[in-house]
Short mmCIF file of C-alpha atoms in Angstrom, two decimals:
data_model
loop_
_atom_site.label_atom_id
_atom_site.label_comp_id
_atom_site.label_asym_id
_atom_site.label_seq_id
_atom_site.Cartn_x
_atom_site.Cartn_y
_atom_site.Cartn_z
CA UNK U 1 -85.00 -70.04 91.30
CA UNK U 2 -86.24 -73.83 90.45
CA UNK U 3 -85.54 -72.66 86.83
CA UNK U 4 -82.00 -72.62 88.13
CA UNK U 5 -81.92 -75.49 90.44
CA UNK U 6 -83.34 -77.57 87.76
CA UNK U 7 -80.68 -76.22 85.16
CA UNK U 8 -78.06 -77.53 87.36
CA UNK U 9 -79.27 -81.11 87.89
CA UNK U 10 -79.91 -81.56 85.17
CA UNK U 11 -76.21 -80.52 83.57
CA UNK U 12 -74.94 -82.12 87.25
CA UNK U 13 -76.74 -85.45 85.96
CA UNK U 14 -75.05 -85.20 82.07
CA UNK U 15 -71.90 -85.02 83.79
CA UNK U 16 -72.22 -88.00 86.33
CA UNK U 17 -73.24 -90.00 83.28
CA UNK U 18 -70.74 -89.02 81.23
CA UNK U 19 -67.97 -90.11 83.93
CA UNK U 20 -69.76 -92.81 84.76
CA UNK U 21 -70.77 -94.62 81.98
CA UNK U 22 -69.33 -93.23 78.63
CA UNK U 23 -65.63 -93.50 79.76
CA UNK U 24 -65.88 -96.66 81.49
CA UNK U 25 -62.41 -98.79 80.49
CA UNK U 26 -61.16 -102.17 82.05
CA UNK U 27 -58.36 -100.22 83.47
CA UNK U 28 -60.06 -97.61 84.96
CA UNK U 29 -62.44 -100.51 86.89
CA UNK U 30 -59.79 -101.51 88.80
CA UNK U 31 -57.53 -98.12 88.73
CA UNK U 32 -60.17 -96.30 90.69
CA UNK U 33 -61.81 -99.46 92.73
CA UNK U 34 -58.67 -99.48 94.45
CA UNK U 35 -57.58 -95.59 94.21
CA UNK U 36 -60.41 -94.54 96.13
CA UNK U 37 -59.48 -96.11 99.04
CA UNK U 38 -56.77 -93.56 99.85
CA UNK U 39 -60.07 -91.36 100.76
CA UNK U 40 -61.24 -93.86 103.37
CA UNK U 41 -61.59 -93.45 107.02
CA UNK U 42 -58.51 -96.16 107.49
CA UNK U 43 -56.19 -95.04 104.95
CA UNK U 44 -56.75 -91.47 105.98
CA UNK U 45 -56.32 -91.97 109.70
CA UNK U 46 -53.83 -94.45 109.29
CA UNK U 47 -51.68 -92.28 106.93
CA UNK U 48 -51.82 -89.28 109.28
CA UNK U 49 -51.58 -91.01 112.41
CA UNK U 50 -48.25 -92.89 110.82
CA UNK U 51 -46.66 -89.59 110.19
CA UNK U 52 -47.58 -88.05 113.30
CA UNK U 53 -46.28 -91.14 115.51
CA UNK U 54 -43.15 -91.74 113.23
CA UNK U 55 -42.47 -88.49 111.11
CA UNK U 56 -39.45 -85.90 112.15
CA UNK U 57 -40.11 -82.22 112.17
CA UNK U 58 -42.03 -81.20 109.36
CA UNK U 59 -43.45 -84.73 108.78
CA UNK U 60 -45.06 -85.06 112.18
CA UNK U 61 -46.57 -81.70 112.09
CA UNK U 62 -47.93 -81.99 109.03
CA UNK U 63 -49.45 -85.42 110.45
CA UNK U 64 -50.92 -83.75 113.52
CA UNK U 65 -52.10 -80.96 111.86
CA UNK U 66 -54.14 -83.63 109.05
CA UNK U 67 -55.53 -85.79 112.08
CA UNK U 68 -57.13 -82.35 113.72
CA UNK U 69 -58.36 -81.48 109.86
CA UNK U 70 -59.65 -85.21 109.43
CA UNK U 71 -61.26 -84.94 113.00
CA UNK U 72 -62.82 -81.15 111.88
CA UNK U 73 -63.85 -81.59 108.78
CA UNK U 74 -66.37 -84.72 109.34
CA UNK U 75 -68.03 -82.54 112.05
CA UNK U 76 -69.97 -80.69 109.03
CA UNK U 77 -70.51 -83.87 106.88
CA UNK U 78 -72.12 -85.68 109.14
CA UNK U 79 -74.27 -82.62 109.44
CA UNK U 80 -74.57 -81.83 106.33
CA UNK U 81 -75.15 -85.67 105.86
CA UNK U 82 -78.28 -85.92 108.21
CA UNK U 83 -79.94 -82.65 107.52
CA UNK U 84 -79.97 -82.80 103.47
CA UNK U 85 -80.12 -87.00 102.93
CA UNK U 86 -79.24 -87.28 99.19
CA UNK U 87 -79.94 -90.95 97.70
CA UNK U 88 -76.74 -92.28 96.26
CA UNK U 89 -76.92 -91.62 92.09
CA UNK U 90 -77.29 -95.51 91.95
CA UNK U 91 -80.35 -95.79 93.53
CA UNK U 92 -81.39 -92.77 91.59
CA UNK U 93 -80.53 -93.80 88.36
CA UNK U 94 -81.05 -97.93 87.17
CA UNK U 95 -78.58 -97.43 84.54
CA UNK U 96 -75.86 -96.62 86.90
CA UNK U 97 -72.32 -98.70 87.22
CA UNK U 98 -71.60 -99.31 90.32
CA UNK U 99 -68.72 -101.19 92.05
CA UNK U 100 -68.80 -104.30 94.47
CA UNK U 101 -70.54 -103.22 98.08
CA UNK U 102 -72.11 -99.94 96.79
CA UNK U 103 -72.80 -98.05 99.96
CA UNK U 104 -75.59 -97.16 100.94
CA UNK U 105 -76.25 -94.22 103.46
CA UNK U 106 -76.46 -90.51 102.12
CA UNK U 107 -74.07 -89.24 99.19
CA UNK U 108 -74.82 -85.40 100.25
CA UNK U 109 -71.35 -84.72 100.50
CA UNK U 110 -68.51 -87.04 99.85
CA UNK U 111 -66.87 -88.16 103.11
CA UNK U 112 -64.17 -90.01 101.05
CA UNK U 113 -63.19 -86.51 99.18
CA UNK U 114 -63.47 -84.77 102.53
CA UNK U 115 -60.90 -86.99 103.57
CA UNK U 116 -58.07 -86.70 101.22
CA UNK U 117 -58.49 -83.15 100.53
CA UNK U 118 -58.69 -82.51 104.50
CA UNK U 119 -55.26 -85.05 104.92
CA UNK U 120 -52.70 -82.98 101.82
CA UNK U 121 -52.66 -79.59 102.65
CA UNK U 122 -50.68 -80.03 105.86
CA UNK U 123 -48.28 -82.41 103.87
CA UNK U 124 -48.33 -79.55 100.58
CA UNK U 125 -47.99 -76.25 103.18
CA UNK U 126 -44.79 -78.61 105.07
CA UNK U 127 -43.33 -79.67 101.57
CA UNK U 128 -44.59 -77.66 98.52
CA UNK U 129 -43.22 -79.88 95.99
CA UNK U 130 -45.49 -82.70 97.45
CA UNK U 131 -48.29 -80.71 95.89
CA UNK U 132 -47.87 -82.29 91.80
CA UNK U 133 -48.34 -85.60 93.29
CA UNK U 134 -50.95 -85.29 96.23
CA UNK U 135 -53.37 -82.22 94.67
CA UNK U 136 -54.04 -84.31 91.55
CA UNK U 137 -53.94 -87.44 93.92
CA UNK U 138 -56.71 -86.12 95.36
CA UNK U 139 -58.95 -84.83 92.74
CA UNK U 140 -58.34 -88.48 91.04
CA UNK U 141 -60.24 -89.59 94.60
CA UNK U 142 -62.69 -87.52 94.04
CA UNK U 143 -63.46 -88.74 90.28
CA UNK U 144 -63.29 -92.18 91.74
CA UNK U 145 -66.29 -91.74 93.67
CA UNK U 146 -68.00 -90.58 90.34
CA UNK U 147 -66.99 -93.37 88.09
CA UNK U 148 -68.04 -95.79 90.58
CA UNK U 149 -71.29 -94.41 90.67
CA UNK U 150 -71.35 -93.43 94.48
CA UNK U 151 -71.71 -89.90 94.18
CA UNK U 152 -72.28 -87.09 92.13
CA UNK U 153 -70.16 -84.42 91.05
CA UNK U 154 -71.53 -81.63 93.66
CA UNK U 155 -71.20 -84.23 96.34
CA UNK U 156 -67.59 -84.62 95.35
CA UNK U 157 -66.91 -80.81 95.13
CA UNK U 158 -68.46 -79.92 98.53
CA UNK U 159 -66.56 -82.43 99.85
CA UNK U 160 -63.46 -80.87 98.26
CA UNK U 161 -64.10 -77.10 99.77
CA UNK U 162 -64.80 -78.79 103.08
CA UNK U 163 -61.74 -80.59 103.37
CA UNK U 164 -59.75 -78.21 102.02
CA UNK U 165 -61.02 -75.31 104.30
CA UNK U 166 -60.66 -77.21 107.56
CA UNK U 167 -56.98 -78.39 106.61
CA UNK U 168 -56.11 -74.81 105.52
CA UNK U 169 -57.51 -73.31 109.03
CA UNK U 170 -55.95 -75.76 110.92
CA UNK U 171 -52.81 -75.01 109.18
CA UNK U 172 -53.12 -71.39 109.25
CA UNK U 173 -54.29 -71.41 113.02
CA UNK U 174 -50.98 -73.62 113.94
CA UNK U 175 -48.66 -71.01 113.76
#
């Protein structure tokens, strides 16, 4: 089993280098210093509490339903968070880029990608076609949190089936 384990940090590590430092680009600095944002606790609460104050019909159901998602879905992280503390790949890895303010607590999974992916599927069940621009949205997050050297990619895909699951059972337990 270690023979395993060990097979898959080290590929995990290959590919958090590659993303981090081979396709670094002026324009992807700043495209995904400010991108990954929209995976933040305020952007996240503030988006769904916005359209759950101020959205009609669809729109404010779909904002309910990504606050009780948001709420869920951090119930596991944090637990997750505590009971397997992961160092950030920065402090892991010298060589690592990392942005202004790295943080600093455990990377062990990505509350930022738990966020988004947790927030869309209310908004993509409500309005389908809202799916090409907030699915890739999303996954773009999660890369962000790569490229600026904050987590690594299993951080960002755990994060992904967490937030994902708990906006799906909310949805599907709505109605």
């Amino acid at each position: 089993m270690s023979r395993v384990v060990n097979w898959l940090q080290h590929h995990e590590t290959r590919m958090f280098h590659f993303v981090n430092q081979r396709i670094q680009h002026f324009f992807l600095d700043h495209f995904f210093s400010k991108i990954t944002h929209l995976g933040g606790a305020t952007a996240t609460i503030v988006i769904s509490l916005c359209c759950a104050l101020f959205g009609r019909d669809l729109v404010q159901t779909a904002g309910i339903q990504a606050l009780i998602a948001l709420t869920i879905s951090h119930i596991p992280v944090a637990i997750i968070k505590k009971k397997y503390p992961r160092l950030r790949p920065y402090l892991v890895h010298p060589q690592t880029i990392i942005g202004k303010n790295p943080l600093t607590d455990h990377s062990f999974p990505s509350g930022h990608t738990t966020a988004i992916f947790s927030i869309i599927f209310p908004f993509v069940t409500a309005i389908p076609a809202l799916g090409l621009i907030l699915i890739p949205l999303a996954l773009i997050v999660g890369l962000s949190r790569i490229y600026l050297g904050l987590h690594y990619p299993s951080d960002c895909i755990v994060g992904c089936l967490i937030g994902a699951t708990a906006s799906l059972v909310t949805v599907a337990l709505w109605g």
